PDB file of C-alpha atoms in Angstrom:
ATOM      1  CA  UNK A   1      73.727 270.675  99.999  1.00  0.00           C
ATOM      2  CA  UNK A   2      70.768 272.502  99.337  1.00  0.00           C
ATOM      3  CA  UNK A   3      71.933 275.521 101.448  1.00  0.00           C
ATOM      4  CA  UNK A   4      75.013 275.060  99.928  1.00  0.00           C
ATOM      5  CA  UNK A   5      73.309 275.383  95.996  1.00  0.00           C
ATOM      6  CA  UNK A   6      71.746 278.500  97.398  1.00  0.00           C
ATOM      7  CA  UNK A   7      74.656 280.137  99.024  1.00  0.00           C
ATOM      8  CA  UNK A   8      76.129 279.877  95.795  1.00  0.00           C
ATOM      9  CA  UNK A   9      73.653 281.074  93.820  1.00  0.00           C
ATOM     10  CA  UNK A  10      73.547 284.363  96.199  1.00  0.00           C
ATOM     11  CA  UNK A  11      77.098 284.715  95.753  1.00  0.00           C
ATOM     12  CA  UNK A  12      76.601 284.956  92.129  1.00  0.00           C
ATOM     13  CA  UNK A  13      74.408 287.508  92.475  1.00  0.00           C
ATOM     14  CA  UNK A  14      75.494 289.533  94.650  1.00  0.00           C
ATOM     15  CA  UNK A  15      78.891 289.609  94.071  1.00  0.00           C
ATOM     16  CA  UNK A  16      78.654 293.100  92.068  1.00  0.00           C
ATOM     17  CA  UNK A  17      81.738 295.168  91.579  1.00  0.00           C
ATOM     18  CA  UNK A  18      80.622 298.930  92.416  1.00  0.00           C
ATOM     19  CA  UNK A  19      83.179 301.592  93.088  1.00  0.00           C
ATOM     20  CA  UNK A  20      82.752 302.773  96.965  1.00  0.00           C
ATOM     21  CA  UNK A  21      84.003 306.397  96.078  1.00  0.00           C
ATOM     22  CA  UNK A  22      80.720 306.518  94.885  1.00  0.00           C
ATOM     23  CA  UNK A  23      78.612 306.061  98.225  1.00  0.00           C
ATOM     24  CA  UNK A  24      80.985 308.425 100.130  1.00  0.00           C
ATOM     25  CA  UNK A  25      80.502 311.961 100.485  1.00  0.00           C
ATOM     26  CA  UNK A  26      83.127 314.670  99.387  1.00  0.00           C
ATOM     27  CA  UNK A  27      82.073 317.548 100.969  1.00  0.00           C
ATOM     28  CA  UNK A  28      78.981 317.869  98.561  1.00  0.00           C
ATOM     29  CA  UNK A  29      75.721 318.799  99.609  1.00  0.00           C
ATOM     30  CA  UNK A  30      73.919 315.734 101.030  1.00  0.00           C
ATOM     31  CA  UNK A  31      71.222 314.807  97.833  1.00  0.00           C
ATOM     32  CA  UNK A  32      67.835 315.248  98.824  1.00  0.00           C
ATOM     33  CA  UNK A  33      66.277 311.649  97.414  1.00  0.00           C
ATOM     34  CA  UNK A  34      67.911 308.351  97.603  1.00  0.00           C
ATOM     35  CA  UNK A  35      66.217 306.855  94.962  1.00  0.00           C
ATOM     36  CA  UNK A  36      68.570 307.780  92.487  1.00  0.00           C
ATOM     37  CA  UNK A  37      70.795 306.174  94.863  1.00  0.00           C
ATOM     38  CA  UNK A  38      68.591 302.995  95.272  1.00  0.00           C
ATOM     39  CA  UNK A  39      68.506 302.011  91.818  1.00  0.00           C
ATOM     40  CA  UNK A  40      72.912 302.057  91.417  1.00  0.00           C
ATOM     41  CA  UNK A  41      73.577 300.733  94.984  1.00  0.00           C
ATOM     42  CA  UNK A  42      75.970 297.558  94.816  1.00  0.00           C
ATOM     43  CA  UNK A  43      74.474 294.656  96.727  1.00  0.00           C
ATOM     44  CA  UNK A  44      78.014 294.311  97.842  1.00  0.00           C
ATOM     45  CA  UNK A  45      80.603 296.920 100.436  1.00  0.00           C
ATOM     46  CA  UNK A  46      83.729 295.678 101.419  1.00  0.00           C
ATOM     47  CA  UNK A  47      83.226 291.802 102.434  1.00  0.00           C
ATOM     48  CA  UNK A  48      79.410 292.830 103.431  1.00  0.00           C
ATOM     49  CA  UNK A  49      76.038 292.052 100.994  1.00  0.00           C
ATOM     50  CA  UNK A  50      72.855 291.789 101.514  1.00  0.00           C
ATOM     51  CA  UNK A  51      69.671 289.976 100.322  1.00  0.00           C
ATOM     52  CA  UNK A  52      65.623 291.001 100.740  1.00  0.00           C
ATOM     53  CA  UNK A  53      65.566 288.954 103.744  1.00  0.00           C
ATOM     54  CA  UNK A  54      69.388 288.577 104.957  1.00  0.00           C
ATOM     55  CA  UNK A  55      72.918 290.237 106.049  1.00  0.00           C
ATOM     56  CA  UNK A  56      75.718 288.465 104.589  1.00  0.00           C
ATOM     57  CA  UNK A  57      79.333 288.344 105.445  1.00  0.00           C
ATOM     58  CA  UNK A  58      81.249 287.387 102.800  1.00  0.00           C
ATOM     59  CA  UNK A  59      84.187 284.983 102.902  1.00  0.00           C
ATOM     60  CA  UNK A  60      86.396 283.854 100.176  1.00  0.00           C
ATOM     61  CA  UNK A  61      83.520 281.595  97.609  1.00  0.00           C
ATOM     62  CA  UNK A  62      81.276 281.551 100.648  1.00  0.00           C
ATOM     63  CA  UNK A  63      78.178 283.856 102.405  1.00  0.00           C
ATOM     64  CA  UNK A  64      78.128 283.427 105.857  1.00  0.00           C
ATOM     65  CA  UNK A  65      74.444 285.131 107.210  1.00  0.00           C
ATOM     66  CA  UNK A  66      74.837 287.441 110.301  1.00  0.00           C
ATOM     67  CA  UNK A  67      71.914 288.397 111.444  1.00  0.00           C
ATOM     68  CA  UNK A  68      68.465 288.588 109.334  1.00  0.00           C
ATOM     69  CA  UNK A  69      65.168 289.677 109.521  1.00  0.00           C
ATOM     70  CA  UNK A  70      62.119 288.092 111.124  1.00  0.00           C
ATOM     71  CA  UNK A  71      60.807 285.121 108.591  1.00  0.00           C
ATOM     72  CA  UNK A  72      63.743 284.708 106.848  1.00  0.00           C
ATOM     73  CA  UNK A  73      63.864 281.638 104.865  1.00  0.00           C
ATOM     74  CA  UNK A  74      68.405 282.129 105.640  1.00  0.00           C
ATOM     75  CA  UNK A  75      69.573 280.785 109.686  1.00  0.00           C
ATOM     76  CA  UNK A  76      71.570 283.662 111.181  1.00  0.00           C
ATOM     77  CA  UNK A  77      73.398 283.661 114.550  1.00  0.00           C
ATOM     78  CA  UNK A  78      71.024 288.008 114.818  1.00  0.00           C
ATOM     79  CA  UNK A  79      67.818 288.121 113.864  1.00  0.00           C
ATOM     80  CA  UNK A  80      66.119 291.843 113.739  1.00  0.00           C
ATOM     81  CA  UNK A  81      63.153 291.504 115.548  1.00  0.00           C
ATOM     82  CA  UNK A  82      62.766 295.366 116.631  1.00  0.00           C
ATOM     83  CA  UNK A  83      62.770 295.513 112.558  1.00  0.00           C
ATOM     84  CA  UNK A  84      60.797 292.960 111.258  1.00  0.00           C
ATOM     85  CA  UNK A  85      56.893 295.039 109.969  1.00  0.00           C
ATOM     86  CA  UNK A  86      54.918 295.136 112.546  1.00  0.00           C
ATOM     87  CA  UNK A  87      52.245 295.946 109.526  1.00  0.00           C
ATOM     88  CA  UNK A  88      52.446 293.656 107.188  1.00  0.00           C
ATOM     89  CA  UNK A  89      49.532 295.239 105.128  1.00  0.00           C
ATOM     90  CA  UNK A  90      52.513 298.044 104.421  1.00  0.00           C
ATOM     91  CA  UNK A  91      55.262 295.690 102.873  1.00  0.00           C
ATOM     92  CA  UNK A  92      57.372 293.524 103.851  1.00  0.00           C
ATOM     93  CA  UNK A  93      60.575 294.306 105.897  1.00  0.00           C
ATOM     94  CA  UNK A  94      63.872 294.365 103.528  1.00  0.00           C
ATOM     95  CA  UNK A  95      67.464 295.358 103.488  1.00  0.00           C
ATOM     96  CA  UNK A  96      67.965 297.765 100.921  1.00  0.00           C
ATOM     97  CA  UNK A  97      70.804 299.805 101.407  1.00  0.00           C
ATOM     98  CA  UNK A  98      74.687 298.676 102.507  1.00  0.00           C
ATOM     99  CA  UNK A  99      77.561 301.603 103.072  1.00  0.00           C
ATOM    100  CA  UNK A 100      81.005 301.087 103.388  1.00  0.00           C
ATOM    101  CA  UNK A 101      82.995 303.418 105.584  1.00  0.00           C
ATOM    102  CA  UNK A 102      86.067 305.731 104.646  1.00  0.00           C
ATOM    103  CA  UNK A 103      88.149 303.382 106.550  1.00  0.00           C
ATOM    104  CA  UNK A 104      86.335 299.955 105.784  1.00  0.00           C
ATOM    105  CA  UNK A 105      85.567 299.812 109.440  1.00  0.00           C
ATOM    106  CA  UNK A 106      82.436 299.297 109.336  1.00  0.00           C
ATOM    107  CA  UNK A 107      79.023 298.466 106.652  1.00  0.00           C
ATOM    108  CA  UNK A 108      75.949 301.199 107.269  1.00  0.00           C
ATOM    109  CA  UNK A 109      73.215 299.082 106.111  1.00  0.00           C
ATOM    110  CA  UNK A 110      68.975 300.061 106.120  1.00  0.00           C
ATOM    111  CA  UNK A 111      66.194 297.768 105.670  1.00  0.00           C
ATOM    112  CA  UNK A 112      62.451 299.799 104.119  1.00  0.00           C
ATOM    113  CA  UNK A 113      58.840 299.164 106.045  1.00  0.00           C
ATOM    114  CA  UNK A 114      57.179 300.013 108.852  1.00  0.00           C
ATOM    115  CA  UNK A 115      59.273 300.680 111.722  1.00  0.00           C
ATOM    116  CA  UNK A 116      62.524 300.658 109.621  1.00  0.00           C
ATOM    117  CA  UNK A 117      65.975 300.645 110.272  1.00  0.00           C
ATOM    118  CA  UNK A 118      69.633 301.681 110.843  1.00  0.00           C
ATOM    119  CA  UNK A 119      71.773 299.626 111.911  1.00  0.00           C
ATOM    120  CA  UNK A 120      76.002 298.801 111.347  1.00  0.00           C
ATOM    121  CA  UNK A 121      77.628 295.627 110.708  1.00  0.00           C
ATOM    122  CA  UNK A 122      81.787 295.786 111.635  1.00  0.00           C
ATOM    123  CA  UNK A 123      83.914 292.610 112.492  1.00  0.00           C
ATOM    124  CA  UNK A 124      83.620 294.134 116.674  1.00  0.00           C
ATOM    125  CA  UNK A 125      81.304 293.426 119.608  1.00  0.00           C
ATOM    126  CA  UNK A 126      78.606 293.169 118.869  1.00  0.00           C
ATOM    127  CA  UNK A 127      78.691 291.960 114.789  1.00  0.00           C
ATOM    128  CA  UNK A 128      75.601 294.103 113.821  1.00  0.00           C
ATOM    129  CA  UNK A 129      74.088 296.660 115.241  1.00  0.00           C
ATOM    130  CA  UNK A 130      71.228 298.476 115.075  1.00  0.00           C
ATOM    131  CA  UNK A 131      71.226 302.502 115.527  1.00  0.00           C
ATOM    132  CA  UNK A 132      67.755 304.129 115.014  1.00  0.00           C
ATOM    133  CA  UNK A 133      64.716 302.588 113.969  1.00  0.00           C
ATOM    134  CA  UNK A 134      61.756 304.535 112.947  1.00  0.00           C
ATOM    135  CA  UNK A 135      58.139 304.834 112.361  1.00  0.00           C
ATOM    136  CA  UNK A 136      56.476 308.084 111.346  1.00  0.00           C
ATOM    137  CA  UNK A 137      59.963 308.704 108.790  1.00  0.00           C
ATOM    138  CA  UNK A 138      61.771 306.633 105.953  1.00  0.00           C
ATOM    139  CA  UNK A 139      65.516 306.187 106.045  1.00  0.00           C
ATOM    140  CA  UNK A 140      66.388 308.058 102.859  1.00  0.00           C
ATOM    141  CA  UNK A 141      70.045 308.688 102.486  1.00  0.00           C
ATOM    142  CA  UNK A 142      72.961 307.486 104.735  1.00  0.00           C
ATOM    143  CA  UNK A 143      76.456 309.500 104.353  1.00  0.00           C
ATOM    144  CA  UNK A 144      79.065 308.741 106.299  1.00  0.00           C
ATOM    145  CA  UNK A 145      81.787 311.356 107.834  1.00  0.00           C
ATOM    146  CA  UNK A 146      84.611 311.442 105.068  1.00  0.00           C
ATOM    147  CA  UNK A 147      87.021 309.849 108.776  1.00  0.00           C
ATOM    148  CA  UNK A 148      84.413 307.082 109.821  1.00  0.00           C
ATOM    149  CA  UNK A 149      83.261 305.916 112.227  1.00  0.00           C
ATOM    150  CA  UNK A 150      80.474 308.711 112.294  1.00  0.00           C
ATOM    151  CA  UNK A 151      77.005 308.427 110.457  1.00  0.00           C
ATOM    152  CA  UNK A 152      74.703 311.581 109.122  1.00  0.00           C
ATOM    153  CA  UNK A 153      71.195 309.283 108.463  1.00  0.00           C
ATOM    154  CA  UNK A 154      68.687 311.489 106.393  1.00  0.00           C
ATOM    155  CA  UNK A 155      65.208 310.683 106.864  1.00  0.00           C
ATOM    156  CA  UNK A 156      62.350 311.797 105.337  1.00  0.00           C
ATOM    157  CA  UNK A 157      59.343 313.255 106.841  1.00  0.00           C
ATOM    158  CA  UNK A 158      55.542 313.752 106.073  1.00  0.00           C
ATOM    159  CA  UNK A 159      54.626 317.338 104.261  1.00  0.00           C
ATOM    160  CA  UNK A 160      57.872 317.147 102.576  1.00  0.00           C
ATOM    161  CA  UNK A 161      60.384 317.750 105.198  1.00  0.00           C
ATOM    162  CA  UNK A 162      63.693 316.081 106.408  1.00  0.00           C
ATOM    163  CA  UNK A 163      65.605 315.959 109.288  1.00  0.00           C
ATOM    164  CA  UNK A 164      68.950 314.322 109.912  1.00  0.00           C
ATOM    165  CA  UNK A 165      70.081 312.831 112.601  1.00  0.00           C
ATOM    166  CA  UNK A 166      74.042 311.491 113.229  1.00  0.00           C
ATOM    167  CA  UNK A 167      75.159 308.841 115.053  1.00  0.00           C
ATOM    168  CA  UNK A 168      78.260 307.571 116.674  1.00  0.00           C
ATOM    169  CA  UNK A 169      78.352 304.410 114.189  1.00  0.00           C
ATOM    170  CA  UNK A 170      81.744 302.727 116.635  1.00  0.00           C
ATOM    171  CA  UNK A 171      80.079 303.186 120.433  1.00  0.00           C
ATOM    172  CA  UNK A 172      76.294 303.142 118.451  1.00  0.00           C
ATOM    173  CA  UNK A 173      75.023 306.532 120.037  1.00  0.00           C
ATOM    174  CA  UNK A 174      72.969 308.529 118.377  1.00  0.00           C
ATOM    175  CA  UNK A 175      74.611 312.293 119.107  1.00  0.00           C
ATOM    176  CA  UNK A 176      73.286 315.061 120.765  1.00  0.00           C
ATOM    177  CA  UNK A 177      73.243 317.558 117.389  1.00  0.00           C
ATOM    178  CA  UNK A 178      72.043 321.777 118.344  1.00  0.00           C
ATOM    179  CA  UNK A 179      69.402 322.139 116.222  1.00  0.00           C
ATOM    180  CA  UNK A 180      67.148 319.465 117.432  1.00  0.00           C
ATOM    181  CA  UNK A 181      66.738 321.853 120.426  1.00  0.00           C
ATOM    182  CA  UNK A 182      65.267 324.636 118.042  1.00  0.00           C
ATOM    183  CA  UNK A 183      63.055 322.592 116.027  1.00  0.00           C
ATOM    184  CA  UNK A 184      61.722 320.991 119.192  1.00  0.00           C
ATOM    185  CA  UNK A 185      60.100 324.257 119.739  1.00  0.00           C
ATOM    186  CA  UNK A 186      58.504 325.191 115.849  1.00  0.00           C
ATOM    187  CA  UNK A 187      55.470 323.722 114.255  1.00  0.00           C
ATOM    188  CA  UNK A 188      57.923 323.591 110.961  1.00  0.00           C
ATOM    189  CA  UNK A 189      60.916 322.920 110.927  1.00  0.00           C
ATOM    190  CA  UNK A 190      63.250 321.365 108.072  1.00  0.00           C
ATOM    191  CA  UNK A 191      66.653 320.202 107.489  1.00  0.00           C
ATOM    192  CA  UNK A 192      67.048 322.218 104.330  1.00  0.00           C
ATOM    193  CA  UNK A 193      70.938 321.152 103.662  1.00  0.00           C
ATOM    194  CA  UNK A 194      74.431 319.291 105.229  1.00  0.00           C
ATOM    195  CA  UNK A 195      77.219 319.253 104.232  1.00  0.00           C
ATOM    196  CA  UNK A 196      80.315 317.029 105.402  1.00  0.00           C
ATOM    197  CA  UNK A 197      82.977 319.584 105.279  1.00  0.00           C
ATOM    198  CA  UNK A 198      85.868 317.577 106.366  1.00  0.00           C
ATOM    199  CA  UNK A 199      86.998 315.209 108.689  1.00  0.00           C
ATOM    200  CA  UNK A 200      84.501 315.284 111.356  1.00  0.00           C
ATOM    201  CA  UNK A 201      82.424 318.498 110.287  1.00  0.00           C
ATOM    202  CA  UNK A 202      79.432 319.075 109.352  1.00  0.00           C
ATOM    203  CA  UNK A 203      77.287 321.485 108.412  1.00  0.00           C
ATOM    204  CA  UNK A 204      73.288 321.839 108.627  1.00  0.00           C
ATOM    205  CA  UNK A 205      70.538 324.761 108.125  1.00  0.00           C
ATOM    206  CA  UNK A 206      67.120 324.779 109.871  1.00  0.00           C
ATOM    207  CA  UNK A 207      64.647 326.497 108.657  1.00  0.00           C
ATOM    208  CA  UNK A 208      61.119 326.811 110.388  1.00  0.00           C
ATOM    209  CA  UNK A 209      58.616 327.160 108.377  1.00  0.00           C
ATOM    210  CA  UNK A 210      58.152 328.297 105.363  1.00  0.00           C
ATOM    211  CA  UNK A 211      58.704 331.718 104.687  1.00  0.00           C
ATOM    212  CA  UNK A 212      61.397 331.592 107.297  1.00  0.00           C
ATOM    213  CA  UNK A 213      65.271 332.157 106.280  1.00  0.00           C
ATOM    214  CA  UNK A 214      67.723 328.947 106.815  1.00  0.00           C
ATOM    215  CA  UNK A 215      69.507 328.916 110.376  1.00  0.00           C
ATOM    216  CA  UNK A 216      72.970 327.742 109.277  1.00  0.00           C
ATOM    217  CA  UNK A 217      74.591 325.530 112.228  1.00  0.00           C
ATOM    218  CA  UNK A 218      78.520 324.532 112.166  1.00  0.00           C
ATOM    219  CA  UNK A 219      78.724 320.788 113.625  1.00  0.00           C
ATOM    220  CA  UNK A 220      81.940 319.107 115.405  1.00  0.00           C
ATOM    221  CA  UNK A 221      80.544 315.640 116.123  1.00  0.00           C
ATOM    222  CA  UNK A 222      83.646 314.631 117.036  1.00  0.00           C
ATOM    223  CA  UNK A 223      83.385 316.382 120.421  1.00  0.00           C
ATOM    224  CA  UNK A 224      79.095 315.909 120.161  1.00  0.00           C
ATOM    225  CA  UNK A 225      77.534 314.264 123.246  1.00  0.00           C
ATOM    226  CA  UNK A 226      75.548 311.548 122.773  1.00  0.00           C
ATOM    227  CA  UNK A 227      71.996 310.766 123.831  1.00  0.00           C
ATOM    228  CA  UNK A 228      69.088 308.500 125.438  1.00  0.00           C
ATOM    229  CA  UNK A 229      68.516 306.313 123.168  1.00  0.00           C
ATOM    230  CA  UNK A 230      65.234 306.211 121.944  1.00  0.00           C
ATOM    231  CA  UNK A 231      63.805 303.290 119.630  1.00  0.00           C
ATOM    232  CA  UNK A 232      61.007 305.962 116.996  1.00  0.00           C
ATOM    233  CA  UNK A 233      60.764 309.415 116.391  1.00  0.00           C
TER     234      UNK A 233
END
């Protein structure tokens, strides 16, 4: 009975409907910071919802917990141990963003705290998938490709630098991007700009130093090869 009351209370707080157009990319430059988005983002995206420590599927008037973070008060079939905080003194892990893909097949989620994760939830198997985990960078903005399936994750690095990783969310794979090779040889590399130009076409500009001119890249991510999964940057 207590669990049913808790679910009903959570559902009442989570069923906030905000137009999904604010979460989709329309070819504009990806934002520099996700702080403004975090303040206005909904707790629900399509048939999914998040609380501080749990990811839910909404079924009518019922909430079904499909994944939780370690130590959550809610029981679910999946506990995302890899996304738990390794340093609790720096803050507890929590869900903080949920964004529905344009084709509505998946919703991307993000956790905050040390060892932050980005993943997706859908109706396939497995229902919840972790795409990446970082301890030396902070996921800042999640942007779906206009055609869905591909997810660009903007990461805030130290010294006010940013990087960008691109995932095939359907397959759960990170994709190899051409600018990553250039960045691997540079002491300082900053992704200065990234824009979806079409369904799967991504335009990116990088700078290999504060005084350097930007270097453009245009990538059809649909043709990109997957890389071996890495747990952290």
